[in-house]
Each structure stands twice: as C-alpha cells, then as structure tokens.
Amino acid sequence: MDSIRIQGGRPLKGEIRIGGAKNAALPLMAAALLTDKPLVLRNMPRLADIATMGQLLAQHGVAIDLAEPADGVSGRVATLNAAGVDNTTAPYDIVRKMRASVLVLGPLLARFGRARVSLPGGCAIGTRPVDLHLKGLEQLGAEIELNQGYIVATAPNGLIGADVVFPFVSVGATENLLTAAALAKGTTRLRNAAREPEVSDLAECLVAMGAKIEGIGTDTLTIDGVEALHGADHEVPPDRIETGSLAMAAAATGGDVTLLGARPDMLEQVFRTMGQAGAVLDVEPDRVRVRCPRVVGVDVMTEPYPGFPTDLQAQMMAMLTRAEGASMITESIFENRFMHVPELTRMGANINLHSRSAMVRGVRRLTGAEVMATDLRASVSLVIAGLVAEGETIVNRVYHLDRGYERLEHKLAACGAQIERVSR
Ligand code: EPZ
C-alpha cells in the first residue's frame, strides 16, 4: 500500500494548476443517464472516485469514451452515452466504495421508471443517511421499498412534479431531486435546496441538456419537467476544495503560491476566514496568490454554502495548529468529522475536542510522525501538517488522497516541498 513521505519545514513557492471539481463531476456523470444522447464533459479530473463512477455507469450499460484535452493542460474529455442502458441496479460492491453512487437513483428512476440502488451505509465521517433523497422522490410519486440492503424504487406511471421542502440542506438530496424532476410531469419546487456551486453547475448542465430550471444559485429551484433531454457539451468547473486545500498548505508553510485556473468567487467565505488568520490573498477572476507572514488564531464554523465548507475544516485546522493564539473550530454538518484530531495531536498539536467543537491552541512547532487518516480531507490535512512539521512525516492510507486529489505530491513537489510517494 502506498504512503506519502514528507520532509517538512520548507515554504511552498511557485504556481499550481487546479483540476476539475470531483464533486461537480460525479453528479454530472450520473446525469448522463437522463438521455439517450451523448453528454460530453470537459476538464474531468483523473481521480479514483471518477473511475468508480465510470465503473458504476459502465455496468448500467453507459458507453464511456475518454480523450486527452486539445489544450494539453485541462482535464480529460469524457463522452458518456446512455443509449444502451440495460441494467438499473447499482450493486453494493460499487456503492460501498463511494457514497456518491446514490446519485444514479434520481436519473434512473426518472428515465426508466425503476431503480435498485444499494443503500450506502455509514462512513468514517458519520452515519450519513439518505432519507431526504427517498422522502423527496416519494413526494414525486415514487414507490420505495428497502429490500435486502437495497433501495428498490419504482414509478410505473412516471414521476409527477411536487413541492419538496428539505428540513435541512443536503447537497446529494438536492442533486438527486433536481435530476429526477427534470423529467417529471409538471412543476417541482425544491425549497431549502443546497446552493453549493456544484449544484448550480449541475443545474446549468441540465439546462444545456434541455431542462427548464429557474432559481439556479438560490435556495428555491423550480423545475418544469420536460419529456426528454438531449446531449450537451459541458465543462467541469475548477475544484474549490482543492483550491482551498492548496491555499491553506501555502499559508501554513509561510509560502508564496499562485493557484491557476481557480474560481476564487466560489471561496469568498474561506478566503475571508484565511485573511482573518493572517493570510494575504491577491484574488483575480481565475487565480489567487497566497502568502502568509504569520498565522493567527481564528474561529471557524462549517456551514452549507456560502458558509465555510466542511470539506475544508480539517485543512484549516492543520493551518491553525501553529497559529499565535487559540482557534475554535465547530463542525456543524457531520457528527464525526474530527478523525484527524488524534493524528494532529500525535504531531504535537494542542487540540481539545468538546462534542462538535475543537479548541486549537497554537504551538510553536509540530514534529513529523507516522500518521494515518480515515477519509479524504483528513488525509490532506495530515499532508499539510507534514509540510510544516520538523522532520519526517509518513502519511499512510494514501488511497484516500487519490480519491480526490490529482497528483498531489507532484503539485507540491513542484513548489519546493520534499514529498514523495513510496510503495511499502
Ligand atoms: C456532499 O456529500 C459532498 N459529496 C461531500 O464531500 C460534502 O462533505 C457534503 O456534500 C457537504 O458539503 C459530494 O458532493 C459527492 P449532504 P453529501 O447530503 O451530498 C445529512 C468530500 O470530502 N443527511 O449535504 O452526502 C448528512 O448525514 C465529500 O469530497 C441526512 O441526514 O452531503 C450530513 O450530516 C465528503 N439525510 C448532512 O445531511 C440525507 O438524506 C449534509 O450531507 C442526506 C444527508
């Protein structure tokens, strides 16, 4: 199993190009199931989760073609053709590897009137039920049973538009309902919908495929169902979480890094918080330069977009471990997303957990250690800690990183980090 070995203590300096967003690409790929015409997705990141979604769609009968981009720098071009779908079951073996597999439920049900999708179960960051997805689809007329660990959904007469009010914000439930409603009869209104940029991007792609959606970017989405959707050619936006992670790595090491091909407008709250913590951010529409002469403590609370994202909480904590003063970090989205805390503590961080909040008291130095993490964002926070720690850090279970960060060690090494992947 691969590990990442880091010799810490070097400020990052240079330029890094940001890849396509994993969490935008995954629902876009699932949306290919809505039509029998090809959907072309550009700037696709090379990531394990994208490969898993490809595997899932292929076993449904989707033909997938991958090509290198004409410009040689952006991500690959995927052409997905769901004309030959002959299987509406998403099996446990694939769904257990990646929860986002549940995003095929809405499209399959809307186009074929049936779907059988394994229940994803819990994961390292929490129990993560899918009850909002199921209740919403039921409101659109689906009949849903749970049978032997599977969601068995049918809509023999098609889905019918309805008013769905989410009791709290869910990215995945909004995406599943949006795709389902695109082909439902009549009008669907999704209230308290997620406003994450990946949701808006999915909605834009659906519109390009012929869907009628209003309110994109707001918490109320109104969808007038259409009979059929057609193909489209859509570019995956840059990954705001990769951007934030690398910005925090640059700041934590006291470096000077310019992140190219980014969308700083999707990170306003993150950059505001980083600024309060001492980072200097020069923002342009497609890039951001990050410097940080000194880190100072700041309070952070994760919230749905446009608040501070839970997917950057662990990285922000790593940055704050050496801050002057204390920081209170509160996780309000997931109940168990502090798996990085014991590992950061092993590297010398001073962190006390009180339920959903972590008190981080800045220390003068971290020291390298052998560490391991249980999820994607926790792993990258340990890489950031390794970059600032004195001595050698080994981050185990690198497969978590490969799910969501493309060539991370190459990108960091190009900015002067002493980092390498080792097979053990
Ligand atoms: C998406 O997960 C992202 N995944 C996550 O990114 C991200 O952390 C999360 O949104 C929050 O921003 C993808 O986009 C593929 P939710 P999702 O439904 O859709 C609870 C990463 O590191 N909930 O918004 O699964 C849930 O347990 C990943 O890239 C229910 O109770 O998240 C959580 O506490 C990890 N019932 C909260 O809502 C439901 O039916 C928000 O979850 C649905 C969700």
XYZ file of C-alpha atoms in Angstrom, residues 8-341:
334
model
C 8.795 19.176 6.465
C 9.826 22.739 7.078
C 10.020 24.205 3.565
C 7.757 27.054 2.467
C 5.839 26.292 -0.744
C 6.763 28.642 -3.570
C 5.538 28.610 -7.147
C 2.432 28.030 -9.228
C -0.078 25.189 -9.161
C -2.834 24.475 -11.677
C -6.195 23.477 -10.178
C -8.030 20.456 -11.600
C -11.710 19.868 -12.331
C -14.028 19.516 -9.332
C -14.680 15.955 -8.179
C -17.963 16.851 -6.516
C -19.193 18.601 -9.653
C -18.048 15.829 -11.997
C -19.754 12.988 -10.089
C -23.368 14.258 -10.352
C -22.721 15.397 -13.935
C -21.674 11.866 -14.853
C -24.821 10.455 -13.221
C -26.891 12.967 -15.218
C -25.728 11.264 -18.431
C -28.270 8.534 -17.533
C -31.103 11.011 -18.218
C -30.750 10.914 -22.002
C -30.014 8.540 -24.861
C -27.828 11.202 -26.479
C -24.119 11.739 -25.705
C -23.097 14.044 -22.866
C -19.612 15.496 -23.292
C -17.872 16.535 -20.054
C -14.638 18.502 -20.319
C -11.948 19.132 -17.716
C -12.586 15.822 -15.946
C -10.151 15.182 -13.094
C -8.130 11.942 -13.000
C -9.297 10.590 -9.654
C -10.220 7.265 -8.121
C -13.803 8.415 -7.385
C -14.294 9.421 -11.014
C -13.064 5.977 -12.091
C -15.519 4.380 -9.633
C -18.439 6.378 -11.040
C -17.274 5.326 -14.540
C -17.320 1.701 -13.439
C -20.824 2.084 -11.999
C -22.195 3.727 -15.141
C -20.478 1.165 -17.395
C -22.193 -1.706 -15.602
C -25.534 0.088 -16.131
C -24.700 -0.002 -19.862
C -23.322 3.513 -20.405
C -20.612 3.733 -23.088
C -17.756 5.969 -21.933
C -15.023 7.376 -24.101
C -12.089 9.265 -22.558
C -9.866 11.554 -24.606
C -6.961 13.855 -23.806
C -7.779 17.582 -23.993
C -6.784 19.589 -27.066
C -5.006 22.236 -24.926
C -2.848 19.657 -23.134
C -3.376 21.281 -19.696
C -7.012 20.864 -18.679
C -8.558 17.588 -17.599
C -9.712 14.797 -19.895
C -12.792 14.875 -22.098
C -15.362 12.209 -21.256
C -18.165 11.344 -23.645
C -20.919 9.376 -21.953
C -23.626 7.701 -23.985
C -26.506 6.126 -22.075
C -28.462 4.958 -25.158
C -27.789 1.316 -24.326
C -28.624 1.190 -20.600
C -29.860 -2.319 -19.838
C -29.389 -2.570 -16.077
C -30.935 -0.316 -13.447
C -29.217 -1.905 -10.437
C -26.341 -0.166 -8.648
C -24.645 -3.018 -6.782
C -23.366 -2.992 -3.216
C -19.799 -3.702 -4.317
C -19.504 -0.343 -6.028
C -21.810 1.770 -3.828
C -19.930 0.760 -0.659
C -16.728 2.201 -2.170
C -18.300 5.561 -2.912
C -21.440 7.066 -1.416
C -21.928 9.412 -4.367
C -23.082 6.305 -6.293
C -26.526 7.030 -4.849
C -26.726 9.926 -7.327
C -27.767 7.470 -10.067
C -31.079 6.910 -8.241
C -32.871 10.074 -9.450
C -31.784 9.804 -13.113
C -32.541 6.051 -13.392
C -35.964 6.422 -11.812
C -36.858 9.437 -13.942
C -35.875 7.879 -17.270
C -36.676 4.181 -16.751
C -39.330 4.274 -14.008
C -37.299 1.954 -11.816
C -34.005 1.700 -9.972
C -32.420 -0.656 -7.476
C -29.568 1.008 -5.633
C -27.645 -0.433 -2.717
C -28.007 1.589 0.476
C -24.666 3.308 1.028
C -24.440 2.775 4.792
C -22.359 4.904 7.145
C -18.804 6.070 6.646
C -15.882 7.452 8.603
C -17.304 10.975 8.873
C -20.757 9.995 10.118
C -23.854 7.876 9.649
C -24.902 9.848 6.552
C -28.419 8.558 5.866
C -30.225 9.112 2.538
C -33.703 9.639 4.000
C -34.097 13.080 2.408
C -33.368 11.635 -1.043
C -36.002 8.939 -0.545
C -38.688 11.164 1.000
C -38.249 13.694 -1.792
C -38.552 11.064 -4.514
C -41.653 9.664 -2.804
C -43.181 13.135 -2.956
C -42.605 13.000 -6.703
C -44.691 9.805 -6.778
C -42.010 7.136 -6.483
C -42.782 3.967 -4.568
C -39.813 2.992 -2.466
C -39.076 -0.144 -0.512
C -35.961 -1.203 1.291
C -35.159 -4.796 0.494
C -32.038 -6.765 1.456
C -29.920 -3.635 1.767
C -31.216 -2.146 -1.459
C -33.396 0.859 -2.248
C -35.991 -0.509 -4.655
C -37.735 2.414 -6.324
C -40.431 2.344 -8.981
C -42.527 4.930 -10.766
C -44.591 2.892 -13.223
C -46.514 5.942 -14.436
C -43.570 8.299 -14.287
C -42.692 10.936 -11.704
C -45.004 13.877 -11.049
C -43.856 17.357 -10.023
C -44.376 18.367 -6.377
C -43.382 20.906 -3.744
C -40.492 19.486 -1.743
C -39.273 21.302 1.357
C -35.984 19.936 2.683
C -35.867 20.073 6.505
C -32.133 20.885 6.265
C -29.673 21.410 3.461
C -28.398 18.328 1.643
C -26.199 18.556 -1.430
C -26.851 14.995 -2.594
C -30.619 15.074 -1.982
C -30.888 18.357 -3.914
C -28.931 16.801 -6.804
C -30.995 13.605 -6.885
C -34.265 15.565 -6.810
C -33.080 18.036 -9.427
C -32.206 15.299 -11.917
C -35.400 13.370 -11.184
C -37.594 16.462 -11.523
C -36.043 17.353 -14.892
C -38.047 14.507 -16.479
C -41.089 14.555 -14.149
C -44.533 15.615 -15.371
C -45.339 19.179 -14.301
C -43.590 21.555 -11.945
C -41.359 20.687 -8.997
C -40.277 23.241 -6.451
C -37.286 22.399 -4.224
C -37.174 24.628 -1.169
C -34.225 24.945 1.196
C -32.186 23.467 -1.643
C -28.394 23.316 -1.402
C -26.702 26.316 -3.027
C -23.270 24.714 -3.389
C -21.599 25.710 -6.678
C -21.610 22.035 -7.729
C -25.435 22.022 -7.503
C -25.660 25.169 -9.625
C -23.234 23.673 -12.115
C -25.356 20.526 -12.398
C -28.430 22.697 -12.961
C -26.598 24.646 -15.710
C -25.654 21.399 -17.422
C -29.241 20.129 -17.197
C -30.433 23.384 -18.776
C -27.923 22.836 -21.598
C -29.497 19.360 -21.974
C -32.940 20.931 -22.403
C -34.217 21.072 -18.814
C -36.255 24.028 -17.587
C -34.888 25.236 -14.264
C -35.285 28.578 -12.523
C -33.696 29.924 -9.371
C -30.231 28.472 -10.014
C -27.879 29.590 -7.233
C -30.749 30.277 -4.811
C -32.345 28.039 -2.190
C -35.512 27.582 -4.254
C -35.209 25.677 -7.505
C -38.231 25.473 -9.800
C -38.137 22.750 -12.402
C -40.661 22.372 -15.216
C -40.344 18.772 -16.293
C -39.759 18.012 -19.975
C -40.484 14.834 -21.986
C -36.882 14.137 -22.895
C -33.436 15.646 -22.537
C -30.741 15.808 -25.183
C -26.954 15.787 -25.159
C -24.738 18.716 -24.206
C -21.128 19.782 -24.061
C -20.213 20.970 -20.575
C -17.014 21.964 -18.795
C -16.428 20.825 -15.207
C -15.547 23.873 -13.049
C -12.271 24.049 -11.115
C -12.245 22.270 -7.766
C -12.880 24.813 -4.998
C -11.894 22.308 -2.310
C -8.558 21.530 -3.987
C -8.057 25.300 -4.319
C -8.777 25.868 -0.632
C -6.615 22.909 0.446
C -3.592 24.161 -1.508
C -4.168 27.740 -0.357
C -4.086 26.506 3.243
C -0.946 24.445 2.553
C 0.721 27.555 1.115
C -0.349 29.693 4.070
C 0.578 27.109 6.707
C 4.135 26.852 5.357
C 4.547 30.642 5.129
C 4.916 30.234 1.369
C 4.040 32.206 -1.738
C 1.909 30.226 -4.166
C -0.294 31.230 -7.075
C -3.161 28.878 -7.818
C -4.005 28.991 -11.515
C -7.274 28.146 -13.242
C -9.196 28.641 -9.987
C -12.582 30.228 -9.234
C -11.943 32.432 -6.171
C -15.564 33.661 -6.311
C -16.595 30.210 -5.011
C -14.360 30.623 -1.941
C -15.334 34.019 -0.574
C -16.015 32.847 2.988
C -12.921 30.636 3.007
C -10.647 33.443 1.880
C -12.265 35.845 4.354
C -11.508 33.398 7.183
C -7.966 32.783 5.927
C -7.472 36.553 5.781
C -8.563 36.850 9.419
C -5.989 34.157 10.178
C -3.228 36.285 8.674
C -3.111 35.116 5.039
C -2.671 37.685 2.285
C -4.722 36.745 -0.764
C -4.430 38.524 -4.093
C -7.560 37.479 -5.914
C -8.142 37.685 -9.659
C -11.068 36.111 -11.502
C -9.160 32.932 -12.427
C -6.295 32.806 -9.952
C -5.263 33.601 -6.418
C -1.841 34.322 -4.941
C -1.475 33.201 -1.323
C 1.121 34.400 1.172
C 1.075 34.306 4.937
C 3.742 36.023 7.012
C 2.210 34.744 10.272
C -0.811 32.689 11.245
C -3.129 33.959 13.969
C -5.973 32.116 15.675
C -9.489 32.470 14.276
C -12.863 30.857 14.946
C -14.385 28.731 12.206
C -17.837 27.184 11.879
C -18.688 24.899 8.973
C -21.982 25.647 7.244
C -23.726 24.935 3.955
C -22.633 27.180 1.065
C -21.965 30.109 1.068
C -20.621 29.365 4.567
C -17.271 27.775 5.361
C -17.275 24.250 3.823
C -16.961 21.137 5.956
C -14.649 19.787 3.230
C -12.016 22.365 4.263
C -12.373 22.091 8.036
C -9.546 19.586 8.563
C -7.128 21.548 6.365
C -7.944 24.817 8.167
C -7.294 23.074 11.459
C -3.873 21.910 10.248
C -3.065 25.507 9.275
C -4.158 26.794 12.693
C -2.108 24.298 14.737
C 0.834 26.720 14.755
C -1.172 29.943 14.993
C -0.487 32.667 17.522
C -3.391 32.278 19.933
C -6.326 29.903 20.003
C -8.990 28.931 17.473
C -12.390 27.345 17.984
C -13.425 25.107 15.100
C -17.040 23.947 15.064
C -18.268 21.239 12.697
C -21.991 21.645 12.116
C -22.503 19.382 9.059
C -21.144 15.959 10.044
C -21.189 14.461 13.536
C -17.846 12.694 13.340
C -15.540 14.716 11.163
C -12.669 15.106 13.592
C -10.774 11.914 12.813
C -7.663 13.966 12.042
C -7.516 15.393 15.579
